[in-house]
Coordinates of C-alpha atoms in Angstrom, one line a residue:
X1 CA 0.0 0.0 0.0
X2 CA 1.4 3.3 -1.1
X3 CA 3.1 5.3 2.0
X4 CA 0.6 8.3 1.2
X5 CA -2.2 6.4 1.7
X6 CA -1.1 4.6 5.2
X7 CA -0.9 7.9 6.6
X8 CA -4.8 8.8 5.5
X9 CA -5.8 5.8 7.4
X10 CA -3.8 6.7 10.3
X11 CA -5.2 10.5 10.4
X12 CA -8.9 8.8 10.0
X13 CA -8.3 6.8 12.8
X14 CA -6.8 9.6 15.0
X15 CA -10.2 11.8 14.3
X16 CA -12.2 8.6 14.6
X17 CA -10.2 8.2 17.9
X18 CA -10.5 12.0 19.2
X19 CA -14.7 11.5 18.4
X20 CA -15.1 8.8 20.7
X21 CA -12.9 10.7 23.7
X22 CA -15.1 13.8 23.3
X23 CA -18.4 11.5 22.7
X24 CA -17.3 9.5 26.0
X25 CA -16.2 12.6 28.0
X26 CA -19.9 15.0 27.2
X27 CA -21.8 11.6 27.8
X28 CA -19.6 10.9 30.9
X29 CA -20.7 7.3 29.7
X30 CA -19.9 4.9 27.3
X31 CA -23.2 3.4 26.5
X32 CA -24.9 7.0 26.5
X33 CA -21.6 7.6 24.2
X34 CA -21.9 4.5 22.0
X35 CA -26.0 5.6 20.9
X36 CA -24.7 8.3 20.1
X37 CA -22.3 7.4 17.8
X38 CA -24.5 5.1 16.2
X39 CA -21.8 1.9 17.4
X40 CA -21.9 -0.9 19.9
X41 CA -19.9 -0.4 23.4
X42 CA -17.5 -3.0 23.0
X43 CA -16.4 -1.6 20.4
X44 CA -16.4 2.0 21.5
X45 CA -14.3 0.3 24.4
X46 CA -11.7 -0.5 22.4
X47 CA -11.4 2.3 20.2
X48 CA -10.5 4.4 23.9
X49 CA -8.6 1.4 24.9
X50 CA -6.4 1.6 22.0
X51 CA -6.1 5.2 22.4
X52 CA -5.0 4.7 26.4
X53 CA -2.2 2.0 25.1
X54 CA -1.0 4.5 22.5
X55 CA -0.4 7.4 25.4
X56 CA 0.6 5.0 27.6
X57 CA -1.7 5.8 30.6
X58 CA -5.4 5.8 31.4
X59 CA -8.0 8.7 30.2
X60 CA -10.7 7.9 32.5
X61 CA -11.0 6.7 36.1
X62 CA -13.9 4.1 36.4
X63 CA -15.7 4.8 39.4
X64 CA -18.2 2.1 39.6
X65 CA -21.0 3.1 36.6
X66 CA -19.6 6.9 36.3
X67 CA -16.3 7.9 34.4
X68 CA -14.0 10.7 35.0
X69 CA -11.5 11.9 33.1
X70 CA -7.8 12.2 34.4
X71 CA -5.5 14.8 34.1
X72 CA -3.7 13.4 31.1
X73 CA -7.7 12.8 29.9
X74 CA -8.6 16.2 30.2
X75 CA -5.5 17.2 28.3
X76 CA -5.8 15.5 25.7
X77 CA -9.6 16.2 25.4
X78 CA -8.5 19.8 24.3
X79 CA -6.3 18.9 21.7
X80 CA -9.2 16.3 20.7
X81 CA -11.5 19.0 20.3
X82 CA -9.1 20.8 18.0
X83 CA -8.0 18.0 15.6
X84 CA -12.0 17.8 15.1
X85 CA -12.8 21.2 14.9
X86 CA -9.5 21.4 12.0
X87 CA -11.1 18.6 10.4
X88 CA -14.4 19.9 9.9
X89 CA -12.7 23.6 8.6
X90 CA -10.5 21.4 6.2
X91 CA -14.0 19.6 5.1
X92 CA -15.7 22.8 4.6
X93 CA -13.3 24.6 2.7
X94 CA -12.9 21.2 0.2
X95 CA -16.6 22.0 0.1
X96 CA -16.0 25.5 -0.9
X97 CA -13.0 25.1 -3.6
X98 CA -15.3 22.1 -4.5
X99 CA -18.4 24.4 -5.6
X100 CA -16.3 27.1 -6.8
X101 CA -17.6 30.4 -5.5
X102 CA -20.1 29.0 -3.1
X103 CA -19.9 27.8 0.2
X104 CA -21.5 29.3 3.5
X105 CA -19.5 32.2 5.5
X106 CA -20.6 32.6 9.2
X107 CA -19.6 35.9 10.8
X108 CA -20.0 37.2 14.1
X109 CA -20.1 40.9 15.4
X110 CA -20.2 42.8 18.1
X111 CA -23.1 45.9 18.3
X112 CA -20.5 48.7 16.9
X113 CA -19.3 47.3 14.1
X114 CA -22.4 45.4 13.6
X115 CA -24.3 48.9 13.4
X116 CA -21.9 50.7 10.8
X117 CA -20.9 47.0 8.8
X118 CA -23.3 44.9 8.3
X119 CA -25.8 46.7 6.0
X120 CA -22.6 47.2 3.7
X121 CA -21.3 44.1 3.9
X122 CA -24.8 42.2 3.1
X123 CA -24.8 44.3 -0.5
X124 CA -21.3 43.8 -1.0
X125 CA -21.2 39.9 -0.5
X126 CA -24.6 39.7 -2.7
X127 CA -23.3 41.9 -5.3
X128 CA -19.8 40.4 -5.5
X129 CA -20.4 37.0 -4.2
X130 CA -24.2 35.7 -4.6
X131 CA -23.4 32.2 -4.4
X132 CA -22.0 32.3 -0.8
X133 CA -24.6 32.0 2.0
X134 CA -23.7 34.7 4.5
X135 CA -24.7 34.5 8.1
X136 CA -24.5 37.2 10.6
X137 CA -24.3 36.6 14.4
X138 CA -25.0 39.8 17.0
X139 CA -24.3 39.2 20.7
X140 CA -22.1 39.5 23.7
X141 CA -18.2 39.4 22.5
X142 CA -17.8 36.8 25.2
X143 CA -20.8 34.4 24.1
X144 CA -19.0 34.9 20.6
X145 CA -15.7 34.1 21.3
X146 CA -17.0 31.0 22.5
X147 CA -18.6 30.6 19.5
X148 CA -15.7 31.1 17.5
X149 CA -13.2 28.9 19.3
X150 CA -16.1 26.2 19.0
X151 CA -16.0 26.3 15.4
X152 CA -19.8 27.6 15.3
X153 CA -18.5 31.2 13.6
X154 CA -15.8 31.4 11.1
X155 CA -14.8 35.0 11.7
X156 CA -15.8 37.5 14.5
X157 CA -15.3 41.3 14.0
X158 CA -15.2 43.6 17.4
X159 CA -13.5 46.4 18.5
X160 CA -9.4 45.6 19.3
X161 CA -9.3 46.6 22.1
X162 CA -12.2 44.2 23.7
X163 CA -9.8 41.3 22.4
X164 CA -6.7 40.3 24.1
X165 CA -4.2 38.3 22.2
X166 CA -4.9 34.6 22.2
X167 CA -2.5 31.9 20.6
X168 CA -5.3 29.8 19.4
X169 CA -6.7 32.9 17.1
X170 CA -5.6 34.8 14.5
X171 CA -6.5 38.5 13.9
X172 CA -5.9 41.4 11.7
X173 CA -6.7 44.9 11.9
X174 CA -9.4 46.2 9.7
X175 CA -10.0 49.7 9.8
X176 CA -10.1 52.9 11.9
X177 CA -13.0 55.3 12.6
X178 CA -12.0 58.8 14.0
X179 CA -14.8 60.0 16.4
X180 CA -15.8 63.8 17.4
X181 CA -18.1 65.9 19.2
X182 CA -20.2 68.2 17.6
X183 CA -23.2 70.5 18.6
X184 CA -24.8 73.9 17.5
X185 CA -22.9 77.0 17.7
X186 CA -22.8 78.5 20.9
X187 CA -25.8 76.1 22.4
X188 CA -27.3 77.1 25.8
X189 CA -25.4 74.9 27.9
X190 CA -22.0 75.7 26.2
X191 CA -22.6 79.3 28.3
X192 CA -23.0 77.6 31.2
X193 CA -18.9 76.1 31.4
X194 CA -16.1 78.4 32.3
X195 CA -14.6 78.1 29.1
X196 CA -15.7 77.0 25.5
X197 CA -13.2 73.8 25.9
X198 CA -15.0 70.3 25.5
X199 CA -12.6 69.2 27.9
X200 CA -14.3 70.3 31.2
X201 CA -17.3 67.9 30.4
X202 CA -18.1 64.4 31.6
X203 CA -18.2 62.7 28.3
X204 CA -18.8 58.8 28.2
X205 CA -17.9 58.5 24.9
X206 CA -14.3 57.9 23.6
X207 CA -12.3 60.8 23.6
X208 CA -11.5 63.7 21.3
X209 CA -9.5 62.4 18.2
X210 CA -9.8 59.1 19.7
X211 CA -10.0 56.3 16.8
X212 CA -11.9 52.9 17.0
X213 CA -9.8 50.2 15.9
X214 CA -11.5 47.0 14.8
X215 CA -10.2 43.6 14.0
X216 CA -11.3 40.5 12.7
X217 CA -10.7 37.0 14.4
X218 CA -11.1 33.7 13.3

């Protein structure tokens, strides 16, 4: 058998072998597990036995009909849920290449850049690109990082500064908006400060000359 395609079966077994520890680890059961993943429990048993003589040490502690997982369970859990999560972004974008310039785009923002982007970015993508199926996500940042490390969106656009620098995420700067304060000339209330300087207000908006920085994740 050709050397290329030894190492396909060994990286279908690995993902095969990463969806049974994260089946067995959310069910914190096997038999829950095996339904689940439409296979009997013997043989979802040895798929996670294999995968214990492999690393050389247990994944779960069997406490009499409930499972826990170990240290080295939980560690490898994460990089389970990765190697899936990679696998399902390499499918899609086969998918993608596959129908040329279709494909589905999910996109999450946050309310500013949601406000000022999304109406333009709706006519672009149907103007330039009517065969990909765009989906826009509002809601908390937080909820939508969540979201995004989970594979659920494929980009998230917020303000920079809400987003601190994660290894597992890539971002880029997209643009700047300068903000200002403006009003009527010589309004009531300007009288009413010891000087015509904006500065001696309470304002609870970004400063003067102060530019909103936004940045795309995914």
């Amino acid at each position: 058998m050709p050397y290329r395609c030894i190492k396909c079966i060994e990286a279908g077994r690995e993902h095969q072998a990463a969806e049974h520890l994260i089946a067995v680890a959310e069910a914190r059961s096997f038999s829950r597990a095996a339904e689940r993943l439409f296979i009997t429990q013997p043989a979802l048993s040895r798929s996670i036995q294999a995968l214990e003589d492999d690393l050389g040490a247990p994944l779960f502690d069997r406490i009499g009909k409930r499972i826990e997982l170990t240290p080295l369970g939980s560690h490898v859990l994460t990089r389970a849920g990765r190697l899936v999560r990679d696998a399902g972004e390499l499918a899609r974008s086969a998918d993608i290449f596959r129908q040329g310039a279709g494909g589905a785009l999910r996109v999450g923002m946050g309310s500013g850049p949601a406000a000022m982007l999304m109406a333009p970015l709706l006519c672009h993508m149907a103007e330039r690109h009517p065969g990909v199926k765009l989906g826009i996500t509002r809601g908390p940042l937080a909820q939508q990082l969540v979201q995004l490390r989970a594979g659920q969106l494929d980009a998230l656009v917020a303000d920079a500064r809400s987003i601190a620098p994660a290894e597992d995420l890539v971002a880029a700067p997209l643009d700047e908006l300068r903000t200002c304060f403006a009003c009527r000339p010589a309004p009531p209330c300007w009288r009413t400060t010891r000087s015509g300087s904006s500065s001696c207000w309470p304002f609870r908006s970004p400063p003067r000359h102060c530019r909103t920085r936004w940045r795309a994740c995914w």
